[in-house]
Amino acid sequence: MVEKFKTLFFVKSSLISLYLALTIPIPFIAIDKLKIPSICTFVLGLYLIINITSDYVETCDKKISYKTSFISKALGRKNWEISWKDIKLIKSQPTSQGSKVYYFNTNKGDNYLIPQRIENFEKFLLIISRKTEIEVKDISYLSPLWTYKILTILSALMIIWEIFVYKYQILSMLNL
């Protein structure tokens, strides 16, 4: 049975909302000559952010696969696929922020980063444990989920503030 694990909603929403919060004002403050190019660039950037946050993991009885979009591939991310029987161990590396990333180490000596920002992460770990017979109890999300939720909320507040300021600015220009 094939199981698909998409990027966590809160990771995706935090990146998209931050992009929107930082770029929505640009078409409005651009000089007249640059309004159309800035709108086109804004839409292209939004497409790119949505596209690169659409990577996912698939598992089945024989293998685990990491699938990226065309845009992600163009930016350097690669698809990978490992047979469950080729996974020798899982090793960890500390990050500069104090958490850990984990890698599948194969019989050939290759290392593949274990995705830690996917939905149904506990189910994903259970599948890994069942298929490889490797202990996975220490593996957790890369960052606490509340960090993504706070970033999403702050970005949404920025967007609301930008809309409020723009509305007030239009009303004051019309002397209403």
PDB file of C-alpha atoms in Angstrom:
ATOM      1  CA  MET A   1       0.000   0.000   0.000  1.00  0.00           C
ATOM      2  CA  VAL A   2       1.354   3.419  -0.987  1.00  0.00           C
ATOM      3  CA  GLU A   3       1.305   6.113   1.710  1.00  0.00           C
ATOM      4  CA  LYS A   4       1.863   9.757   0.770  1.00  0.00           C
ATOM      5  CA  PHE A   5       3.154  12.329   3.260  1.00  0.00           C
ATOM      6  CA  LYS A   6       2.832  15.960   2.188  1.00  0.00           C
ATOM      7  CA  THR A   7       4.624  18.992   3.591  1.00  0.00           C
ATOM      8  CA  LEU A   8       3.095  20.086   6.895  1.00  0.00           C
ATOM      9  CA  PHE A   9       0.280  22.598   6.452  1.00  0.00           C
ATOM     10  CA  PHE A  10       1.826  24.969   9.007  1.00  0.00           C
ATOM     11  CA  VAL A  11       5.206  24.925   7.262  1.00  0.00           C
ATOM     12  CA  LYS A  12       3.571  25.641   3.930  1.00  0.00           C
ATOM     13  CA  SER A  13       1.252  28.315   5.335  1.00  0.00           C
ATOM     14  CA  SER A  14       4.049  30.066   7.218  1.00  0.00           C
ATOM     15  CA  LEU A  15       6.218  30.369   4.110  1.00  0.00           C
ATOM     16  CA  ILE A  16       3.363  31.459   1.846  1.00  0.00           C
ATOM     17  CA  SER A  17       1.947  33.971   4.338  1.00  0.00           C
ATOM     18  CA  LEU A  18       5.399  35.425   5.010  1.00  0.00           C
ATOM     19  CA  TYR A  19       5.954  35.817   1.275  1.00  0.00           C
ATOM     20  CA  LEU A  20       2.595  37.564   0.942  1.00  0.00           C
ATOM     21  CA  ALA A  21       3.243  39.832   3.925  1.00  0.00           C
ATOM     22  CA  LEU A  22       6.594  40.929   2.536  1.00  0.00           C
ATOM     23  CA  THR A  23       5.568  41.373  -1.098  1.00  0.00           C
ATOM     24  CA  ILE A  24       1.919  42.491  -1.213  1.00  0.00           C
ATOM     25  CA  PRO A  25       2.857  46.184  -0.792  1.00  0.00           C
ATOM     26  CA  ILE A  26       5.334  46.197  -3.692  1.00  0.00           C
ATOM     27  CA  PRO A  27       2.843  46.497  -6.588  1.00  0.00           C
ATOM     28  CA  PHE A  28       1.067  49.300  -4.708  1.00  0.00           C
ATOM     29  CA  ILE A  29       4.169  51.390  -4.044  1.00  0.00           C
ATOM     30  CA  ALA A  30       5.843  50.768  -7.405  1.00  0.00           C
ATOM     31  CA  ILE A  31       6.099  53.676  -9.813  1.00  0.00           C
ATOM     32  CA  ASP A  32       3.650  53.567 -12.711  1.00  0.00           C
ATOM     33  CA  LYS A  33       6.201  52.168 -15.178  1.00  0.00           C
ATOM     34  CA  LEU A  34       6.912  49.216 -12.877  1.00  0.00           C
ATOM     35  CA  LYS A  35       3.383  48.337 -11.730  1.00  0.00           C
ATOM     36  CA  ILE A  36       2.768  45.620 -14.353  1.00  0.00           C
ATOM     37  CA  PRO A  37       6.254  44.029 -13.987  1.00  0.00           C
ATOM     38  CA  SER A  38       5.932  44.093 -10.180  1.00  0.00           C
ATOM     39  CA  ILE A  39       2.511  42.396 -10.329  1.00  0.00           C
ATOM     40  CA  CYS A  40       3.875  39.761 -12.733  1.00  0.00           C
ATOM     41  CA  THR A  41       6.901  39.192 -10.481  1.00  0.00           C
ATOM     42  CA  PHE A  42       4.639  38.956  -7.427  1.00  0.00           C
ATOM     43  CA  VAL A  43       2.470  36.288  -9.103  1.00  0.00           C
ATOM     44  CA  LEU A  44       5.535  34.376 -10.329  1.00  0.00           C
ATOM     45  CA  GLY A  45       7.053  34.433  -6.833  1.00  0.00           C
ATOM     46  CA  LEU A  46       3.813  33.189  -5.303  1.00  0.00           C
ATOM     47  CA  TYR A  47       3.710  30.356  -7.835  1.00  0.00           C
ATOM     48  CA  LEU A  48       7.312  29.445  -6.984  1.00  0.00           C
ATOM     49  CA  ILE A  49       6.688  29.426  -3.205  1.00  0.00           C
ATOM     50  CA  ILE A  50       3.588  27.263  -3.570  1.00  0.00           C
ATOM     51  CA  ASN A  51       5.455  24.939  -5.926  1.00  0.00           C
ATOM     52  CA  ILE A  52       8.567  24.442  -3.780  1.00  0.00           C
ATOM     53  CA  THR A  53       6.470  23.722  -0.701  1.00  0.00           C
ATOM     54  CA  SER A  54       4.697  20.876  -2.483  1.00  0.00           C
ATOM     55  CA  ASP A  55       7.400  18.228  -2.053  1.00  0.00           C
ATOM     56  CA  TYR A  56       6.249  14.954  -0.513  1.00  0.00           C
ATOM     57  CA  VAL A  57       7.338  11.495   0.618  1.00  0.00           C
ATOM     58  CA  GLU A  58       5.877   8.202  -0.561  1.00  0.00           C
ATOM     59  CA  THR A  59       6.288   4.875   1.137  1.00  0.00           C
ATOM     60  CA  CYS A  60       5.268   1.409  -0.021  1.00  0.00           C
ATOM     61  CA  ASP A  61       6.154  -2.147   0.908  1.00  0.00           C
ATOM     62  CA  LYS A  62       9.462  -2.091  -0.968  1.00  0.00           C
ATOM     63  CA  LYS A  63      10.814   1.481  -0.772  1.00  0.00           C
ATOM     64  CA  ILE A  64      10.646   5.063   0.400  1.00  0.00           C
ATOM     65  CA  SER A  65      10.728   7.938  -2.103  1.00  0.00           C
ATOM     66  CA  TYR A  66      11.164  11.698  -1.827  1.00  0.00           C
ATOM     67  CA  LYS A  67       9.470  13.567  -4.682  1.00  0.00           C
ATOM     68  CA  THR A  68      10.143  17.176  -5.596  1.00  0.00           C
ATOM     69  CA  SER A  69       8.539  19.474  -8.114  1.00  0.00           C
ATOM     70  CA  PHE A  70      10.164  20.625 -11.329  1.00  0.00           C
ATOM     71  CA  ILE A  71      10.933  24.014  -9.759  1.00  0.00           C
ATOM     72  CA  SER A  72      12.535  22.385  -6.702  1.00  0.00           C
ATOM     73  CA  LYS A  73      14.691  20.267  -8.995  1.00  0.00           C
ATOM     74  CA  ALA A  74      15.759  23.383 -10.898  1.00  0.00           C
ATOM     75  CA  LEU A  75      16.731  24.971  -7.567  1.00  0.00           C
ATOM     76  CA  GLY A  76      18.883  21.978  -6.596  1.00  0.00           C
ATOM     77  CA  ARG A  77      16.636  19.588  -4.687  1.00  0.00           C
ATOM     78  CA  LYS A  78      16.694  16.044  -5.938  1.00  0.00           C
ATOM     79  CA  ASN A  79      14.262  13.175  -5.920  1.00  0.00           C
ATOM     80  CA  TRP A  80      15.523  10.070  -4.193  1.00  0.00           C
ATOM     81  CA  GLU A  81      14.373   6.531  -3.655  1.00  0.00           C
ATOM     82  CA  ILE A  82      15.701   3.893  -1.269  1.00  0.00           C
ATOM     83  CA  SER A  83      14.749   0.276  -0.909  1.00  0.00           C
ATOM     84  CA  TRP A  84      13.886  -0.507   2.717  1.00  0.00           C
ATOM     85  CA  LYS A  85      16.394  -3.369   2.720  1.00  0.00           C
ATOM     86  CA  ASP A  86      19.202  -0.954   1.713  1.00  0.00           C
ATOM     87  CA  ILE A  87      18.810   1.212   4.839  1.00  0.00           C
ATOM     88  CA  LYS A  88      21.559   0.244   7.251  1.00  0.00           C
ATOM     89  CA  LEU A  89      21.018   2.788  10.030  1.00  0.00           C
ATOM     90  CA  ILE A  90      19.717   6.223  10.899  1.00  0.00           C
ATOM     91  CA  LYS A  91      22.276   8.746  12.023  1.00  0.00           C
ATOM     92  CA  SER A  92      21.759  12.188  13.489  1.00  0.00           C
ATOM     93  CA  GLN A  93      23.581  15.475  13.104  1.00  0.00           C
ATOM     94  CA  PRO A  94      23.113  18.536  15.313  1.00  0.00           C
ATOM     95  CA  THR A  95      21.997  21.794  13.692  1.00  0.00           C
ATOM     96  CA  SER A  96      23.341  25.224  14.534  1.00  0.00           C
ATOM     97  CA  GLN A  97      19.978  26.019  16.197  1.00  0.00           C
ATOM     98  CA  GLY A  98      20.305  23.158  18.668  1.00  0.00           C
ATOM     99  CA  SER A  99      17.975  20.589  17.121  1.00  0.00           C
ATOM    100  CA  LYS A 100      18.888  17.497  15.116  1.00  0.00           C
ATOM    101  CA  VAL A 101      18.497  16.330  11.536  1.00  0.00           C
ATOM    102  CA  TYR A 102      18.449  12.650  10.685  1.00  0.00           C
ATOM    103  CA  TYR A 103      19.782  10.721   7.720  1.00  0.00           C
ATOM    104  CA  PHE A 104      19.127   7.288   6.285  1.00  0.00           C
ATOM    105  CA  ASN A 105      22.528   5.651   5.854  1.00  0.00           C
ATOM    106  CA  THR A 106      22.489   2.961   3.172  1.00  0.00           C
ATOM    107  CA  ASN A 107      24.582  -0.145   2.655  1.00  0.00           C
ATOM    108  CA  LYS A 108      26.390   1.742  -0.137  1.00  0.00           C
ATOM    109  CA  GLY A 109      27.368   4.521   2.303  1.00  0.00           C
ATOM    110  CA  ASP A 110      24.926   7.087   0.873  1.00  0.00           C
ATOM    111  CA  ASN A 111      23.068   9.458   3.188  1.00  0.00           C
ATOM    112  CA  TYR A 112      19.534  10.746   2.578  1.00  0.00           C
ATOM    113  CA  LEU A 113      17.966  13.425   4.725  1.00  0.00           C
ATOM    114  CA  ILE A 114      14.860  12.188   6.519  1.00  0.00           C
ATOM    115  CA  PRO A 115      12.064  14.707   5.931  1.00  0.00           C
ATOM    116  CA  GLN A 116      11.025  16.123   9.307  1.00  0.00           C
ATOM    117  CA  ARG A 117       8.402  18.640   8.156  1.00  0.00           C
ATOM    118  CA  ILE A 118       5.678  16.333   6.872  1.00  0.00           C
ATOM    119  CA  GLU A 119       2.106  15.594   7.893  1.00  0.00           C
ATOM    120  CA  ASN A 120       1.343  12.439   9.874  1.00  0.00           C
ATOM    121  CA  PHE A 121       4.930  12.351  11.076  1.00  0.00           C
ATOM    122  CA  GLU A 122       4.238   9.762  13.788  1.00  0.00           C
ATOM    123  CA  LYS A 123       2.711   7.401  11.216  1.00  0.00           C
ATOM    124  CA  PHE A 124       5.732   8.015   8.953  1.00  0.00           C
ATOM    125  CA  LEU A 125       8.099   7.087  11.791  1.00  0.00           C
ATOM    126  CA  LEU A 126       6.053   3.982  12.549  1.00  0.00           C
ATOM    127  CA  ILE A 127       6.410   2.866   8.932  1.00  0.00           C
ATOM    128  CA  ILE A 128      10.175   3.473   9.050  1.00  0.00           C
ATOM    129  CA  SER A 129      10.473   1.485  12.270  1.00  0.00           C
ATOM    130  CA  ARG A 130       8.372  -1.387  10.931  1.00  0.00           C
ATOM    131  CA  LYS A 131      10.176  -1.610   7.582  1.00  0.00           C
ATOM    132  CA  THR A 132      13.762  -1.153   8.811  1.00  0.00           C
ATOM    133  CA  GLU A 133      13.529  -2.479  12.388  1.00  0.00           C
ATOM    134  CA  ILE A 134      15.504   0.605  13.468  1.00  0.00           C
ATOM    135  CA  GLU A 135      14.537   2.487  16.631  1.00  0.00           C
ATOM    136  CA  VAL A 136      13.014   5.883  15.776  1.00  0.00           C
ATOM    137  CA  LYS A 137      11.739   7.096  19.171  1.00  0.00           C
ATOM    138  CA  ASP A 138      14.248   9.981  19.339  1.00  0.00           C
ATOM    139  CA  ILE A 139      13.317  11.410  15.927  1.00  0.00           C
ATOM    140  CA  SER A 140      11.006  14.426  16.067  1.00  0.00           C
ATOM    141  CA  TYR A 141      10.010  17.444  14.018  1.00  0.00           C
ATOM    142  CA  LEU A 142      12.934  19.646  13.039  1.00  0.00           C
ATOM    143  CA  SER A 143      11.405  22.694  14.721  1.00  0.00           C
ATOM    144  CA  PRO A 144       8.569  22.861  17.208  1.00  0.00           C
ATOM    145  CA  LEU A 145       5.252  23.300  15.403  1.00  0.00           C
ATOM    146  CA  TRP A 146       4.425  26.413  17.434  1.00  0.00           C
ATOM    147  CA  THR A 147       7.216  28.292  15.613  1.00  0.00           C
ATOM    148  CA  TYR A 148       5.465  27.812  12.279  1.00  0.00           C
ATOM    149  CA  LYS A 149       2.100  28.731  13.799  1.00  0.00           C
ATOM    150  CA  ILE A 150       3.512  31.954  15.273  1.00  0.00           C
ATOM    151  CA  LEU A 151       5.151  32.871  11.972  1.00  0.00           C
ATOM    152  CA  THR A 152       1.837  32.288  10.173  1.00  0.00           C
ATOM    153  CA  ILE A 153      -0.073  34.428  12.711  1.00  0.00           C
ATOM    154  CA  LEU A 154       2.487  37.253  12.601  1.00  0.00           C
ATOM    155  CA  SER A 155       2.487  37.204   8.802  1.00  0.00           C
ATOM    156  CA  ALA A 156      -1.324  37.296   8.723  1.00  0.00           C
ATOM    157  CA  LEU A 157      -1.289  40.260  11.120  1.00  0.00           C
ATOM    158  CA  MET A 158       1.185  42.030   8.833  1.00  0.00           C
ATOM    159  CA  ILE A 159      -1.107  41.437   5.851  1.00  0.00           C
ATOM    160  CA  ILE A 160      -4.128  42.760   7.769  1.00  0.00           C
ATOM    161  CA  TRP A 161      -2.133  45.817   8.839  1.00  0.00           C
ATOM    162  CA  GLU A 162      -1.016  46.451   5.256  1.00  0.00           C
ATOM    163  CA  ILE A 163      -4.621  46.264   4.047  1.00  0.00           C
ATOM    164  CA  PHE A 164      -5.730  48.616   6.817  1.00  0.00           C
ATOM    165  CA  VAL A 165      -2.964  51.125   6.042  1.00  0.00           C
ATOM    166  CA  TYR A 166      -3.644  50.979   2.311  1.00  0.00           C
ATOM    167  CA  LYS A 167      -7.387  51.470   2.854  1.00  0.00           C
ATOM    168  CA  TYR A 168      -6.720  54.429   5.185  1.00  0.00           C
ATOM    169  CA  GLN A 169      -4.291  55.913   2.670  1.00  0.00           C
ATOM    170  CA  ILE A 170      -6.843  55.668  -0.174  1.00  0.00           C
ATOM    171  CA  LEU A 171      -9.576  57.200   1.999  1.00  0.00           C
ATOM    172  CA  SER A 172      -7.331  60.074   3.059  1.00  0.00           C
ATOM    173  CA  MET A 173      -6.370  60.761  -0.589  1.00  0.00           C
ATOM    174  CA  LEU A 174     -10.078  60.942  -1.422  1.00  0.00           C
ATOM    175  CA  ASN A 175     -10.672  63.183   1.666  1.00  0.00           C
ATOM    176  CA  LEU A 176     -13.312  60.839   3.071  1.00  0.00           C
TER     177      LEU A 176
END
